[in-house]
Amino acid sequence: MSRNFLVVDPEQRPEVLRALASPQRIRILRLLHNRPGVNVNEIAGALDLPQSTVSSNLQTLEDAALIRTETQKGRKGQQKLCFLAFDDVLVMFRDDPNGAQANVIEVAMPIGLYTSCEVSAPCGLCSPDGIIGLLDVPGSFLNPDRMNAGLMWFTRGFVEYQFPNNARIVGKSIVELEFSMELSSEVPGTSIDWPSDITVAINGREAGVWTSPGDYGDTRGVFTPDWWKLKGSQYGMLKSWRVTREGAFVDGVKISSLTLDDLDISAHHSIRLRIEVKPEARHPGGVNIFGRGFGNYDQDIVLRVTTAP
């Protein structure tokens, strides 16, 4: 059975180290490794911890993308089930470009530099300094100032990005590609219980759907500017879509049978990424996409391509 690895640069991902620096959270991770898909009450009972303590620790682990959660119907309303995102975490101190990361090519794409879009209101764009164009006017998504966007949201539709296929430029074959981005659902105001089915497609082929649990506004995002109203969306969850020769994965969990061979990336000069909320989705709950200057991670949409040695 293949194992899911997370390689951490401590300077870029200090929240992962903070999340691991707790005996209680380590116990929770060990439990989820052996018993995936348990809820807060089950974790509290198994570890003999107060439910409030477990809830706060789970939030820390989820913010660091070390676990993922799914909301499902229980006997009394909704329940949140918890899953381990990675089997192993490797902290990388190496700063040698000829070392272990020499075969990784990374491109960061600002969220406003999409090449095509089709969105429906409510929708909008913000830079760290203010609103771009007019709120709830889809035509504002064509505003040239969109290149400065750090937050965008829409109810239905898509945005599509075109990344350079740098592996083809250097004449190397790709063995894995990964997109990471900070996302949440979108609801007027905010709601932690507002599921939304967000579809990611690569080069016109659907990699799979991730259901965002909600739209978060309980606290200000770590990087969200002070002028942005606290009633609005504040942060999301950092999600990773990965495609290998074995299939497509979200945070290490297989979601579809799409493989690198299906994408035939070597035949294309670019790698296209589409983020979409489909009208026919079971949970068409909109999407927030957080970039630099907003949310909890202060990053663009990042493409990482691993090439053959």
C-alpha atoms as a PDB file:
ATOM      1  CA  MET A   1       0.000   0.000   0.000  1.00  0.00           C
ATOM      2  CA  SER A   2       1.341   3.439  -0.909  1.00  0.00           C
ATOM      3  CA  ARG A   3       1.942   5.966   1.865  1.00  0.00           C
ATOM      4  CA  ASN A   4       1.188   9.683   1.790  1.00  0.00           C
ATOM      5  CA  PHE A   5       4.096  11.960   2.675  1.00  0.00           C
ATOM      6  CA  LEU A   6       4.123  15.624   3.637  1.00  0.00           C
ATOM      7  CA  VAL A   7       7.478  17.357   3.175  1.00  0.00           C
ATOM      8  CA  VAL A   8       7.656  20.505   5.310  1.00  0.00           C
ATOM      9  CA  ASP A   9       9.977  23.463   4.997  1.00  0.00           C
ATOM     10  CA  PRO A  10       9.833  24.821   8.584  1.00  0.00           C
ATOM     11  CA  GLU A  11      10.267  28.402   7.353  1.00  0.00           C
ATOM     12  CA  GLN A  12       7.316  28.151   4.977  1.00  0.00           C
ATOM     13  CA  ARG A  13       4.992  25.964   7.093  1.00  0.00           C
ATOM     14  CA  PRO A  14       5.585  26.855  10.774  1.00  0.00           C
ATOM     15  CA  GLU A  15       1.931  26.072  11.554  1.00  0.00           C
ATOM     16  CA  VAL A  16       2.653  22.376  10.910  1.00  0.00           C
ATOM     17  CA  LEU A  17       5.435  22.347  13.496  1.00  0.00           C
ATOM     18  CA  ARG A  18       3.211  24.167  15.988  1.00  0.00           C
ATOM     19  CA  ALA A  19       0.442  21.647  15.417  1.00  0.00           C
ATOM     20  CA  LEU A  20       2.833  18.755  16.075  1.00  0.00           C
ATOM     21  CA  ALA A  21       4.258  20.353  19.239  1.00  0.00           C
ATOM     22  CA  SER A  22       1.528  18.933  21.487  1.00  0.00           C
ATOM     23  CA  PRO A  23       1.289  15.472  23.087  1.00  0.00           C
ATOM     24  CA  GLN A  24      -2.514  15.649  22.896  1.00  0.00           C
ATOM     25  CA  ARG A  25      -2.496  16.369  19.165  1.00  0.00           C
ATOM     26  CA  ILE A  26       0.034  13.590  18.558  1.00  0.00           C
ATOM     27  CA  ARG A  27      -2.316  11.186  20.355  1.00  0.00           C
ATOM     28  CA  ILE A  28      -5.171  12.338  18.143  1.00  0.00           C
ATOM     29  CA  LEU A  29      -3.086  11.792  14.994  1.00  0.00           C
ATOM     30  CA  ARG A  30      -2.098   8.294  16.133  1.00  0.00           C
ATOM     31  CA  LEU A  31      -5.748   7.485  16.796  1.00  0.00           C
ATOM     32  CA  LEU A  32      -6.832   8.711  13.360  1.00  0.00           C
ATOM     33  CA  HIS A  33      -4.072   6.647  11.777  1.00  0.00           C
ATOM     34  CA  ASN A  34      -5.630   3.509  13.266  1.00  0.00           C
ATOM     35  CA  ARG A  35      -9.297   4.579  13.225  1.00  0.00           C
ATOM     36  CA  PRO A  36     -10.089   6.872  10.287  1.00  0.00           C
ATOM     37  CA  GLY A  37     -13.515   8.491  10.144  1.00  0.00           C
ATOM     38  CA  VAL A  38     -14.295   9.047  13.836  1.00  0.00           C
ATOM     39  CA  ASN A  39     -16.131  12.027  15.312  1.00  0.00           C
ATOM     40  CA  VAL A  40     -15.254  14.377  18.161  1.00  0.00           C
ATOM     41  CA  ASN A  41     -17.136  12.390  20.807  1.00  0.00           C
ATOM     42  CA  GLU A  42     -15.470   9.136  19.783  1.00  0.00           C
ATOM     43  CA  ILE A  43     -12.019  10.747  19.930  1.00  0.00           C
ATOM     44  CA  ALA A  44     -12.773  12.261  23.344  1.00  0.00           C
ATOM     45  CA  GLY A  45     -13.933   8.898  24.675  1.00  0.00           C
ATOM     46  CA  ALA A  46     -11.009   6.946  23.263  1.00  0.00           C
ATOM     47  CA  LEU A  47      -8.407   9.384  24.625  1.00  0.00           C
ATOM     48  CA  ASP A  48     -10.251  10.302  27.841  1.00  0.00           C
ATOM     49  CA  LEU A  49     -10.147  14.016  27.005  1.00  0.00           C
ATOM     50  CA  PRO A  50     -12.805  16.724  27.351  1.00  0.00           C
ATOM     51  CA  GLN A  51     -14.755  17.309  24.137  1.00  0.00           C
ATOM     52  CA  SER A  52     -13.809  20.998  24.168  1.00  0.00           C
ATOM     53  CA  THR A  53     -10.122  20.088  24.317  1.00  0.00           C
ATOM     54  CA  VAL A  54     -10.482  17.671  21.408  1.00  0.00           C
ATOM     55  CA  SER A  55     -12.411  20.235  19.322  1.00  0.00           C
ATOM     56  CA  SER A  56      -9.784  22.956  19.747  1.00  0.00           C
ATOM     57  CA  ASN A  57      -6.949  20.538  18.948  1.00  0.00           C
ATOM     58  CA  LEU A  58      -8.751  19.234  15.863  1.00  0.00           C
ATOM     59  CA  GLN A  59      -9.136  22.800  14.591  1.00  0.00           C
ATOM     60  CA  THR A  60      -5.393  23.352  14.987  1.00  0.00           C
ATOM     61  CA  LEU A  61      -4.630  20.132  13.097  1.00  0.00           C
ATOM     62  CA  GLU A  62      -7.113  21.014  10.351  1.00  0.00           C
ATOM     63  CA  ASP A  63      -5.685  24.521   9.976  1.00  0.00           C
ATOM     64  CA  ALA A  64      -2.270  22.916   9.449  1.00  0.00           C
ATOM     65  CA  ALA A  65      -3.789  20.531   6.845  1.00  0.00           C
ATOM     66  CA  LEU A  66      -2.676  17.494   8.895  1.00  0.00           C
ATOM     67  CA  ILE A  67      -6.228  16.163   9.028  1.00  0.00           C
ATOM     68  CA  ARG A  68      -9.303  16.526   6.858  1.00  0.00           C
ATOM     69  CA  THR A  69     -12.945  16.429   7.897  1.00  0.00           C
ATOM     70  CA  GLU A  70     -16.212  15.406   6.312  1.00  0.00           C
ATOM     71  CA  THR A  71     -19.692  16.379   7.483  1.00  0.00           C
ATOM     72  CA  GLN A  72     -22.205  13.538   7.404  1.00  0.00           C
ATOM     73  CA  LYS A  73     -25.666  12.930   8.766  1.00  0.00           C
ATOM     74  CA  GLY A  74     -25.759  11.396  12.224  1.00  0.00           C
ATOM     75  CA  ARG A  75     -28.549  10.143  14.436  1.00  0.00           C
ATOM     76  CA  LYS A  76     -28.966  13.646  15.821  1.00  0.00           C
ATOM     77  CA  GLY A  77     -28.260  16.091  13.026  1.00  0.00           C
ATOM     78  CA  GLN A  78     -24.842  16.535  11.408  1.00  0.00           C
ATOM     79  CA  GLN A  79     -21.574  15.088  12.628  1.00  0.00           C
ATOM     80  CA  LYS A  80     -18.019  15.855  11.561  1.00  0.00           C
ATOM     81  CA  LEU A  81     -15.804  12.860  10.834  1.00  0.00           C
ATOM     82  CA  CYS A  82     -12.033  13.203  11.004  1.00  0.00           C
ATOM     83  CA  PHE A  83      -9.380  11.572   8.806  1.00  0.00           C
ATOM     84  CA  LEU A  84      -5.591  11.628   8.802  1.00  0.00           C
ATOM     85  CA  ALA A  85      -4.239  13.505   5.769  1.00  0.00           C
ATOM     86  CA  PHE A  86      -0.697  12.083   5.757  1.00  0.00           C
ATOM     87  CA  ASP A  87       1.006   8.914   6.972  1.00  0.00           C
ATOM     88  CA  ASP A  88       4.392  10.584   7.415  1.00  0.00           C
ATOM     89  CA  VAL A  89       5.638  14.139   7.935  1.00  0.00           C
ATOM     90  CA  LEU A  90       9.215  14.932   6.913  1.00  0.00           C
ATOM     91  CA  VAL A  91      10.783  18.205   8.085  1.00  0.00           C
ATOM     92  CA  MET A  92      13.274  19.322   5.435  1.00  0.00           C
ATOM     93  CA  PHE A  93      16.224  21.514   6.468  1.00  0.00           C
ATOM     94  CA  ARG A  94      18.242  20.920   3.296  1.00  0.00           C
ATOM     95  CA  ASP A  95      18.982  24.086   1.332  1.00  0.00           C
ATOM     96  CA  ASP A  96      20.894  22.402  -1.465  1.00  0.00           C
ATOM     97  CA  PRO A  97      19.294  22.913  -4.885  1.00  0.00           C
ATOM     98  CA  ASN A  98      20.937  19.689  -6.031  1.00  0.00           C
ATOM     99  CA  GLY A  99      19.366  17.774  -3.149  1.00  0.00           C
ATOM    100  CA  ALA A 100      16.047  16.009  -2.681  1.00  0.00           C
ATOM    101  CA  GLN A 101      13.952  18.848  -4.161  1.00  0.00           C
ATOM    102  CA  ALA A 102      16.026  19.272  -7.345  1.00  0.00           C
ATOM    103  CA  ASN A 103      13.384  17.363  -9.317  1.00  0.00           C
ATOM    104  CA  VAL A 104      10.506  19.593  -8.129  1.00  0.00           C
ATOM    105  CA  ILE A 105       9.417  22.526 -10.311  1.00  0.00           C
ATOM    106  CA  GLU A 106       7.132  25.033  -8.599  1.00  0.00           C
ATOM    107  CA  VAL A 107       5.036  27.837 -10.086  1.00  0.00           C
ATOM    108  CA  ALA A 108       2.917  30.223  -7.991  1.00  0.00           C
ATOM    109  CA  MET A 109      -0.064  31.816  -9.770  1.00  0.00           C
ATOM    110  CA  PRO A 110      -1.796  34.895  -8.255  1.00  0.00           C
ATOM    111  CA  ILE A 111      -5.504  34.141  -7.953  1.00  0.00           C
ATOM    112  CA  GLY A 112      -6.442  37.095 -10.170  1.00  0.00           C
ATOM    113  CA  LEU A 113      -4.434  35.906 -13.178  1.00  0.00           C
ATOM    114  CA  TYR A 114      -7.062  33.533 -14.548  1.00  0.00           C
ATOM    115  CA  THR A 115      -7.235  33.208 -18.326  1.00  0.00           C
ATOM    116  CA  SER A 116     -10.998  32.645 -18.536  1.00  0.00           C
ATOM    117  CA  CYS A 117     -13.987  32.860 -16.245  1.00  0.00           C
ATOM    118  CA  GLU A 118     -17.749  32.570 -16.102  1.00  0.00           C
ATOM    119  CA  VAL A 119     -19.272  33.388 -12.725  1.00  0.00           C
ATOM    120  CA  SER A 120     -22.627  34.319 -11.237  1.00  0.00           C
ATOM    121  CA  ALA A 121     -23.517  36.667  -8.391  1.00  0.00           C
ATOM    122  CA  PRO A 122     -23.095  37.010  -5.489  1.00  0.00           C
ATOM    123  CA  CYS A 123     -19.486  37.447  -6.547  1.00  0.00           C
ATOM    124  CA  GLY A 124     -16.567  39.781  -6.071  1.00  0.00           C
ATOM    125  CA  LEU A 125     -12.844  40.475  -5.981  1.00  0.00           C
ATOM    126  CA  CYS A 126     -10.681  42.182  -3.365  1.00  0.00           C
ATOM    127  CA  SER A 127      -7.053  43.190  -3.182  1.00  0.00           C
ATOM    128  CA  PRO A 128      -5.380  43.616   0.210  1.00  0.00           C
ATOM    129  CA  ASP A 129      -6.095  47.342  -0.203  1.00  0.00           C
ATOM    130  CA  GLY A 130      -9.763  47.314  -1.194  1.00  0.00           C
ATOM    131  CA  ILE A 131     -12.591  46.066  -3.402  1.00  0.00           C
ATOM    132  CA  ILE A 132     -11.904  45.634  -7.119  1.00  0.00           C
ATOM    133  CA  GLY A 133     -14.655  46.889  -9.405  1.00  0.00           C
ATOM    134  CA  LEU A 134     -18.254  46.434  -8.251  1.00  0.00           C
ATOM    135  CA  LEU A 135     -19.562  43.747  -5.935  1.00  0.00           C
ATOM    136  CA  ASP A 136     -22.017  41.209  -7.364  1.00  0.00           C
ATOM    137  CA  VAL A 137     -21.283  42.302 -10.946  1.00  0.00           C
ATOM    138  CA  PRO A 138     -19.729  39.404 -12.920  1.00  0.00           C
ATOM    139  CA  GLY A 139     -18.280  41.877 -15.407  1.00  0.00           C
ATOM    140  CA  SER A 140     -15.904  43.088 -12.690  1.00  0.00           C
ATOM    141  CA  PHE A 141     -14.016  39.806 -13.120  1.00  0.00           C
ATOM    142  CA  LEU A 142     -12.659  41.322 -16.366  1.00  0.00           C
ATOM    143  CA  ASN A 143     -11.281  44.386 -14.580  1.00  0.00           C
ATOM    144  CA  PRO A 144      -7.509  44.658 -15.269  1.00  0.00           C
ATOM    145  CA  ASP A 145      -6.954  45.319 -11.555  1.00  0.00           C
ATOM    146  CA  ARG A 146      -7.911  41.674 -10.944  1.00  0.00           C
ATOM    147  CA  MET A 147      -4.186  40.842 -11.150  1.00  0.00           C
ATOM    148  CA  ASN A 148      -3.918  42.315  -7.624  1.00  0.00           C
ATOM    149  CA  ALA A 149      -6.702  40.164  -6.175  1.00  0.00           C
ATOM    150  CA  GLY A 150      -6.105  38.401  -2.874  1.00  0.00           C
ATOM    151  CA  LEU A 151      -9.684  37.139  -2.425  1.00  0.00           C
ATOM    152  CA  MET A 152     -12.404  36.163  -4.876  1.00  0.00           C
ATOM    153  CA  TRP A 153     -15.798  34.571  -4.472  1.00  0.00           C
ATOM    154  CA  PHE A 154     -18.662  33.457  -6.669  1.00  0.00           C
ATOM    155  CA  THR A 155     -21.801  31.368  -6.351  1.00  0.00           C
ATOM    156  CA  ARG A 156     -21.732  29.309  -9.567  1.00  0.00           C
ATOM    157  CA  GLY A 157     -19.342  29.053 -12.481  1.00  0.00           C
ATOM    158  CA  PHE A 158     -15.583  28.741 -12.861  1.00  0.00           C
ATOM    159  CA  VAL A 159     -12.213  30.395 -13.149  1.00  0.00           C
ATOM    160  CA  GLU A 160      -9.449  28.802 -15.209  1.00  0.00           C
ATOM    161  CA  TYR A 161      -5.688  29.317 -14.988  1.00  0.00           C
ATOM    162  CA  GLN A 162      -2.956  28.487 -17.478  1.00  0.00           C
ATOM    163  CA  PHE A 163       0.366  27.432 -15.964  1.00  0.00           C
ATOM    164  CA  PRO A 164       3.527  26.987 -18.059  1.00  0.00           C
ATOM    165  CA  ASN A 165       4.555  23.394 -18.599  1.00  0.00           C
ATOM    166  CA  ASN A 166       8.113  23.953 -17.406  1.00  0.00           C
ATOM    167  CA  ALA A 167       8.848  20.225 -17.337  1.00  0.00           C
ATOM    168  CA  ARG A 168       8.420  20.120 -21.103  1.00  0.00           C
ATOM    169  CA  ILE A 169      10.688  23.153 -21.486  1.00  0.00           C
ATOM    170  CA  VAL A 170      13.545  21.394 -19.653  1.00  0.00           C
ATOM    171  CA  GLY A 171      12.827  18.085 -21.392  1.00  0.00           C
ATOM    172  CA  LYS A 172      11.805  16.058 -18.336  1.00  0.00           C
ATOM    173  CA  SER A 173       8.895  13.681 -17.835  1.00  0.00           C
ATOM    174  CA  ILE A 174       6.415  14.273 -15.023  1.00  0.00           C
ATOM    175  CA  VAL A 175       5.803  11.622 -12.381  1.00  0.00           C
ATOM    176  CA  GLU A 176       3.467  13.703 -10.168  1.00  0.00           C
ATOM    177  CA  LEU A 177       1.727  17.061 -10.183  1.00  0.00           C
ATOM    178  CA  GLU A 178       0.066  18.882  -7.313  1.00  0.00           C
ATOM    179  CA  PHE A 179      -2.037  22.019  -6.957  1.00  0.00           C
ATOM    180  CA  SER A 180      -2.476  23.619  -3.542  1.00  0.00           C
ATOM    181  CA  MET A 181      -4.846  26.481  -2.689  1.00  0.00           C
ATOM    182  CA  GLU A 182      -6.872  27.905   0.199  1.00  0.00           C
ATOM    183  CA  LEU A 183     -10.629  27.464  -0.292  1.00  0.00           C
ATOM    184  CA  SER A 184     -13.968  27.681   1.495  1.00  0.00           C
ATOM    185  CA  SER A 185     -17.659  27.721   0.636  1.00  0.00           C
ATOM    186  CA  GLU A 186     -19.449  31.017   0.005  1.00  0.00           C
ATOM    187  CA  VAL A 187     -22.666  32.113   1.709  1.00  0.00           C
ATOM    188  CA  PRO A 188     -23.999  35.630   2.373  1.00  0.00           C
ATOM    189  CA  GLY A 189     -22.377  36.327   5.724  1.00  0.00           C
ATOM    190  CA  THR A 190     -20.651  33.154   6.946  1.00  0.00           C
ATOM    191  CA  SER A 191     -21.674  29.692   8.141  1.00  0.00           C
ATOM    192  CA  ILE A 192     -19.553  26.786   9.355  1.00  0.00           C
ATOM    193  CA  ASP A 193     -22.253  24.413   8.072  1.00  0.00           C
ATOM    194  CA  TRP A 194     -22.596  25.350   4.399  1.00  0.00           C
ATOM    195  CA  PRO A 195     -21.298  22.483   2.237  1.00  0.00           C
ATOM    196  CA  SER A 196     -20.209  23.197  -1.309  1.00  0.00           C
ATOM    197  CA  ASP A 197     -19.007  20.789  -3.996  1.00  0.00           C
ATOM    198  CA  ILE A 198     -15.913  22.310  -5.597  1.00  0.00           C
ATOM    199  CA  THR A 199     -14.717  20.603  -8.773  1.00  0.00           C
ATOM    200  CA  VAL A 200     -11.120  20.772  -9.990  1.00  0.00           C
ATOM    201  CA  ALA A 201     -10.265  19.934 -13.593  1.00  0.00           C
ATOM    202  CA  ILE A 202      -6.816  19.721 -15.178  1.00  0.00           C
ATOM    203  CA  ASN A 203      -6.380  20.124 -18.922  1.00  0.00           C
ATOM    204  CA  GLY A 204     -10.120  19.649 -19.369  1.00  0.00           C
ATOM    205  CA  ARG A 205     -10.285  16.420 -17.347  1.00  0.00           C
ATOM    206  CA  GLU A 206     -11.995  16.352 -13.957  1.00  0.00           C
ATOM    207  CA  ALA A 207      -9.638  15.377 -11.164  1.00  0.00           C
ATOM    208  CA  GLY A 208     -12.497  15.176  -8.668  1.00  0.00           C
ATOM    209  CA  VAL A 209     -14.763  16.994  -6.256  1.00  0.00           C
ATOM    210  CA  TRP A 210     -14.004  18.211  -2.754  1.00  0.00           C
ATOM    211  CA  THR A 211     -16.924  19.199  -0.525  1.00  0.00           C
ATOM    212  CA  SER A 212     -16.043  22.270   1.496  1.00  0.00           C
ATOM    213  CA  PRO A 213     -17.734  22.067   4.919  1.00  0.00           C
ATOM    214  CA  GLY A 214     -18.466  25.770   5.328  1.00  0.00           C
ATOM    215  CA  ASP A 215     -17.653  29.451   5.024  1.00  0.00           C
ATOM    216  CA  TYR A 216     -15.504  30.614   7.948  1.00  0.00           C
ATOM    217  CA  GLY A 217     -15.868  33.946   9.695  1.00  0.00           C
ATOM    218  CA  ASP A 218     -15.558  33.139  13.398  1.00  0.00           C
ATOM    219  CA  THR A 219     -12.171  34.853  13.674  1.00  0.00           C
ATOM    220  CA  ARG A 220     -10.180  37.112  11.400  1.00  0.00           C
ATOM    221  CA  GLY A 221      -7.861  35.314   9.014  1.00  0.00           C
ATOM    222  CA  VAL A 222      -4.198  35.501   9.957  1.00  0.00           C
ATOM    223  CA  PHE A 223      -3.409  37.604   6.865  1.00  0.00           C
ATOM    224  CA  THR A 224      -6.852  39.115   6.190  1.00  0.00           C
ATOM    225  CA  PRO A 225      -6.568  42.933   6.256  1.00  0.00           C
ATOM    226  CA  ASP A 226      -8.247  44.899   9.017  1.00  0.00           C
ATOM    227  CA  TRP A 227     -10.516  46.807   6.634  1.00  0.00           C
ATOM    228  CA  TRP A 228     -12.277  43.601   5.523  1.00  0.00           C
ATOM    229  CA  LYS A 229     -15.454  43.296   7.562  1.00  0.00           C
ATOM    230  CA  LEU A 230     -15.449  40.562  10.185  1.00  0.00           C
ATOM    231  CA  LYS A 231     -18.871  39.376   8.971  1.00  0.00           C
ATOM    232  CA  GLY A 232     -17.306  38.375   5.658  1.00  0.00           C
ATOM    233  CA  SER A 233     -15.337  35.248   4.772  1.00  0.00           C
ATOM    234  CA  GLN A 234     -12.069  35.298   6.720  1.00  0.00           C
ATOM    235  CA  TYR A 235     -10.136  32.153   5.859  1.00  0.00           C
ATOM    236  CA  GLY A 236     -10.385  28.756   4.223  1.00  0.00           C
ATOM    237  CA  MET A 237      -8.739  25.356   4.274  1.00  0.00           C
ATOM    238  CA  LEU A 238      -5.472  24.657   2.472  1.00  0.00           C
ATOM    239  CA  LYS A 239      -6.263  21.815   0.073  1.00  0.00           C
ATOM    240  CA  SER A 240      -3.941  19.783  -2.114  1.00  0.00           C
ATOM    241  CA  TRP A 241      -5.012  18.100  -5.366  1.00  0.00           C
ATOM    242  CA  ARG A 242      -2.412  15.571  -6.531  1.00  0.00           C
ATOM    243  CA  VAL A 243      -2.351  13.436  -9.691  1.00  0.00           C
ATOM    244  CA  THR A 244      -0.013  10.475 -10.118  1.00  0.00           C
ATOM    245  CA  ARG A 245       0.056   7.358 -12.268  1.00  0.00           C
ATOM    246  CA  GLU A 246      -2.131   5.696  -9.616  1.00  0.00           C
ATOM    247  CA  GLY A 247      -4.963   8.258  -9.605  1.00  0.00           C
ATOM    248  CA  ALA A 248      -6.082  11.652  -8.295  1.00  0.00           C
ATOM    249  CA  PHE A 249      -6.001  12.550  -4.595  1.00  0.00           C
ATOM    250  CA  VAL A 250      -7.172  15.335  -2.281  1.00  0.00           C
ATOM    251  CA  ASP A 251      -4.934  15.630   0.770  1.00  0.00           C
ATOM    252  CA  GLY A 252      -3.721  12.099   0.143  1.00  0.00           C
ATOM    253  CA  VAL A 253      -7.186  10.523  -0.191  1.00  0.00           C
ATOM    254  CA  LYS A 254      -7.980   9.052  -3.599  1.00  0.00           C
ATOM    255  CA  ILE A 255     -10.997  10.743  -5.206  1.00  0.00           C
ATOM    256  CA  SER A 256     -10.892   9.556  -8.818  1.00  0.00           C
ATOM    257  CA  SER A 257      -9.123   7.234 -11.242  1.00  0.00           C
ATOM    258  CA  LEU A 258      -7.737  10.105 -13.355  1.00  0.00           C
ATOM    259  CA  THR A 259      -4.012   9.533 -13.922  1.00  0.00           C
ATOM    260  CA  LEU A 260      -1.073  11.389 -15.446  1.00  0.00           C
ATOM    261  CA  ASP A 261      -1.363   9.195 -18.521  1.00  0.00           C
ATOM    262  CA  ASP A 262      -4.924  10.459 -19.021  1.00  0.00           C
ATOM    263  CA  LEU A 263      -3.694  14.070 -18.974  1.00  0.00           C
ATOM    264  CA  ASP A 264      -0.893  13.499 -21.539  1.00  0.00           C
ATOM    265  CA  ILE A 265       0.850  16.590 -20.202  1.00  0.00           C
ATOM    266  CA  SER A 266       4.002  16.159 -22.291  1.00  0.00           C
ATOM    267  CA  ALA A 267       1.957  16.952 -25.418  1.00  0.00           C
ATOM    268  CA  HIS A 268       0.903  20.410 -24.150  1.00  0.00           C
ATOM    269  CA  HIS A 269       2.764  23.668 -23.652  1.00  0.00           C
ATOM    270  CA  SER A 270       0.615  24.567 -20.643  1.00  0.00           C
ATOM    271  CA  ILE A 271      -1.174  22.970 -17.698  1.00  0.00           C
ATOM    272  CA  ARG A 272      -4.697  24.319 -17.284  1.00  0.00           C
ATOM    273  CA  LEU A 273      -6.457  24.366 -13.923  1.00  0.00           C
ATOM    274  CA  ARG A 274     -10.202  24.973 -13.603  1.00  0.00           C
ATOM    275  CA  ILE A 275     -11.915  25.612 -10.244  1.00  0.00           C
ATOM    276  CA  GLU A 276     -15.680  25.274 -10.581  1.00  0.00           C
ATOM    277  CA  VAL A 277     -18.972  25.142  -8.733  1.00  0.00           C
ATOM    278  CA  LYS A 278     -21.412  23.400 -11.053  1.00  0.00           C
ATOM    279  CA  PRO A 279     -25.109  24.374 -11.141  1.00  0.00           C
ATOM    280  CA  GLU A 280     -26.074  20.704 -10.933  1.00  0.00           C
ATOM    281  CA  ALA A 281     -23.816  19.997  -7.940  1.00  0.00           C
ATOM    282  CA  ARG A 282     -25.441  18.261  -4.993  1.00  0.00           C
ATOM    283  CA  HIS A 283     -24.134  21.059  -2.758  1.00  0.00           C
ATOM    284  CA  PRO A 284     -23.799  24.169  -4.962  1.00  0.00           C
ATOM    285  CA  GLY A 285     -22.609  26.328  -2.082  1.00  0.00           C
ATOM    286  CA  GLY A 286     -20.264  28.716  -3.889  1.00  0.00           C
ATOM    287  CA  VAL A 287     -16.531  29.173  -3.381  1.00  0.00           C
ATOM    288  CA  ASN A 288     -14.030  31.586  -1.839  1.00  0.00           C
ATOM    289  CA  ILE A 289     -10.476  31.445  -3.180  1.00  0.00           C
ATOM    290  CA  PHE A 290      -7.882  33.043  -0.915  1.00  0.00           C
ATOM    291  CA  GLY A 291      -4.549  34.339  -2.190  1.00  0.00           C
ATOM    292  CA  ARG A 292      -1.747  36.496  -0.848  1.00  0.00           C
ATOM    293  CA  GLY A 293      -2.916  39.092   1.638  1.00  0.00           C
ATOM    294  CA  PHE A 294      -5.995  37.139   2.784  1.00  0.00           C
ATOM    295  CA  GLY A 295      -6.803  33.998   4.768  1.00  0.00           C
ATOM    296  CA  ASN A 296      -4.499  31.886   6.893  1.00  0.00           C
ATOM    297  CA  TYR A 297      -1.756  30.889   4.442  1.00  0.00           C
ATOM    298  CA  ASP A 298      -0.729  33.974   2.402  1.00  0.00           C
ATOM    299  CA  GLN A 299       0.001  31.972  -0.727  1.00  0.00           C
ATOM    300  CA  ASP A 300      -0.959  31.991  -4.382  1.00  0.00           C
ATOM    301  CA  ILE A 301      -2.306  28.937  -6.198  1.00  0.00           C
ATOM    302  CA  VAL A 302       0.792  26.754  -6.301  1.00  0.00           C
ATOM    303  CA  LEU A 303       1.622  24.118  -8.912  1.00  0.00           C
ATOM    304  CA  ARG A 304       4.336  21.639  -7.949  1.00  0.00           C
ATOM    305  CA  VAL A 305       5.561  19.251 -10.621  1.00  0.00           C
ATOM    306  CA  THR A 306       7.795  16.333  -9.707  1.00  0.00           C
ATOM    307  CA  THR A 307       9.899  15.098 -12.591  1.00  0.00           C
ATOM    308  CA  ALA A 308      11.788  11.900 -13.185  1.00  0.00           C
ATOM    309  CA  PRO A 309      15.444  12.014 -11.985  1.00  0.00           C
END
